[in-house]
Amino acid sequence: MADVKPRIKLDKKEVAKGGVIEVKTLVSHTMESGQRKDKDGKTIPRKILNKFTCDLNGKTIFSADLESAVSANPYFQFKLKPEESGTLTFTWVDDDGSKIQATEQIKVA
């Protein structure tokens, strides 16, 4: 899934200490619920994004476990109050263990 490029939007990349940053993420992914059958009547294996995490400098600050009802292109919107400057790392994990990752830099003044 190296060719997938998630869309990440931060309402600001620099915030005063105690300030809040709004994060919006969207990733394209072909989801398969595991309930459909192919033309031969065999069940198509489930293939969904099952975990999303947002880390700041390696510490998880937001995570979500996803189930089969998740949309094909999961969208997340959340707010965070960073205590330090650094790198936000966004990770989506597929059922097969492959990962989609993106990073953004933020600064706390």
Short mmCIF file of C-alpha atoms in Angstrom, two decimals:
data_model
loop_
_atom_site.label_atom_id
_atom_site.label_comp_id
_atom_site.label_asym_id
_atom_site.label_seq_id
_atom_site.Cartn_x
_atom_site.Cartn_y
_atom_site.Cartn_z
CA MET A 1 0.00 0.00 0.00
CA ALA A 2 2.97 2.28 -0.47
CA ASP A 3 1.21 4.17 -3.26
CA VAL A 4 -1.63 5.37 -1.00
CA LYS A 5 -1.23 8.98 0.05
CA PRO A 6 -3.46 9.98 2.97
CA ARG A 7 -4.85 13.49 3.15
CA ILE A 8 -3.94 15.25 6.40
CA LYS A 9 -5.16 18.72 7.33
CA LEU A 10 -4.18 20.64 10.47
CA ASP A 11 -5.96 23.91 11.14
CA LYS A 12 -2.59 25.26 12.30
CA LYS A 13 0.94 23.90 12.49
CA GLU A 14 2.09 26.27 15.23
CA VAL A 15 0.22 26.70 18.50
CA ALA A 16 0.86 28.39 21.85
CA LYS A 17 1.36 26.07 24.84
CA GLY A 18 -2.10 24.96 25.98
CA GLY A 19 -3.57 25.64 22.54
CA VAL A 20 -5.61 23.20 20.48
CA ILE A 21 -4.99 21.89 16.97
CA GLU A 22 -7.82 20.40 14.92
CA VAL A 23 -6.77 17.39 12.84
CA LYS A 24 -8.62 15.97 9.84
CA THR A 25 -7.50 12.80 8.06
CA LEU A 26 -8.81 10.91 5.07
CA VAL A 27 -7.32 7.81 3.46
CA SER A 28 -8.45 5.91 0.39
CA HIS A 29 -8.72 2.17 0.86
CA THR A 30 -10.61 -0.58 -0.95
CA MET A 31 -12.55 -2.24 1.82
CA GLU A 32 -13.87 -5.79 1.65
CA SER A 33 -16.24 -6.75 4.48
CA GLY A 34 -15.69 -10.51 4.12
CA GLN A 35 -19.38 -11.12 3.50
CA ARG A 36 -19.47 -10.96 -0.32
CA LYS A 37 -18.93 -13.95 -2.59
CA ASP A 38 -17.00 -14.06 -5.86
CA LYS A 39 -18.37 -15.44 -9.16
CA ASP A 40 -17.50 -19.00 -8.03
CA GLY A 41 -19.47 -18.62 -4.80
CA LYS A 42 -16.39 -18.41 -2.56
CA THR A 43 -16.28 -15.84 0.20
CA ILE A 44 -14.00 -12.90 -0.56
CA PRO A 45 -11.69 -12.53 2.46
CA ARG A 46 -12.15 -9.53 4.72
CA LYS A 47 -9.70 -6.69 4.02
CA ILE A 48 -10.33 -3.56 6.04
CA LEU A 49 -8.30 -0.97 7.89
CA ASN A 50 -8.65 -2.19 11.48
CA LYS A 51 -6.60 0.35 13.46
CA PHE A 52 -5.80 4.04 13.30
CA THR A 53 -3.26 5.78 15.51
CA CYS A 54 -1.84 9.27 15.83
CA ASP A 55 1.50 9.53 17.63
CA LEU A 56 3.42 12.63 18.71
CA ASN A 57 7.15 11.95 18.92
CA GLY A 58 6.45 8.22 19.24
CA LYS A 59 3.78 8.49 21.97
CA THR A 60 0.23 7.55 20.98
CA ILE A 61 -2.12 10.47 21.56
CA PHE A 62 -5.17 9.15 19.68
CA SER A 63 -6.18 5.68 18.51
CA ALA A 64 -9.26 3.91 17.20
CA ASP A 65 -10.05 0.25 16.58
CA LEU A 66 -12.11 -0.14 13.41
CA GLU A 67 -14.64 -2.86 12.59
CA SER A 68 -16.25 -4.10 9.39
CA ALA A 69 -18.85 -1.30 9.39
CA VAL A 70 -16.15 1.33 8.80
CA SER A 71 -16.48 3.30 5.57
CA ALA A 72 -14.36 2.54 2.52
CA ASN A 73 -12.35 5.73 2.95
CA PRO A 74 -12.18 6.36 6.71
CA TYR A 75 -12.28 10.01 7.80
CA PHE A 76 -11.22 11.13 11.26
CA GLN A 77 -11.52 14.54 12.83
CA PHE A 78 -10.24 15.23 16.31
CA LYS A 79 -8.60 17.92 18.43
CA LEU A 80 -5.35 17.65 20.32
CA LYS A 81 -3.56 19.80 22.85
CA PRO A 82 0.15 19.18 22.24
CA GLU A 83 2.59 19.67 25.09
CA GLU A 84 5.66 19.71 22.87
CA SER A 85 6.81 20.36 19.32
CA GLY A 86 7.56 17.43 17.09
CA THR A 87 6.36 14.98 14.51
CA LEU A 88 2.80 13.72 14.29
CA THR A 89 2.73 10.25 12.76
CA PHE A 90 -0.57 8.93 11.42
CA THR A 91 -0.83 5.16 10.88
CA TRP A 92 -3.60 2.99 9.44
CA VAL A 93 -3.16 -0.80 9.76
CA ASP A 94 -4.80 -3.25 7.34
CA ASP A 95 -6.01 -6.78 8.16
CA ASP A 96 -2.94 -8.17 6.38
CA GLY A 97 -0.65 -6.12 8.64
CA SER A 98 0.38 -3.61 6.00
CA LYS A 99 0.50 0.03 7.05
CA ILE A 100 -0.24 3.39 5.54
CA GLN A 101 1.66 6.24 7.20
CA ALA A 102 1.91 10.00 6.94
CA THR A 103 3.67 12.62 9.05
CA GLU A 104 3.25 16.30 9.85
CA GLN A 105 5.43 18.65 11.86
CA ILE A 106 3.93 20.85 14.58
CA LYS A 107 5.47 23.55 16.73
CA VAL A 108 4.47 24.53 20.25
CA ALA A 109 5.67 28.04 21.04
#
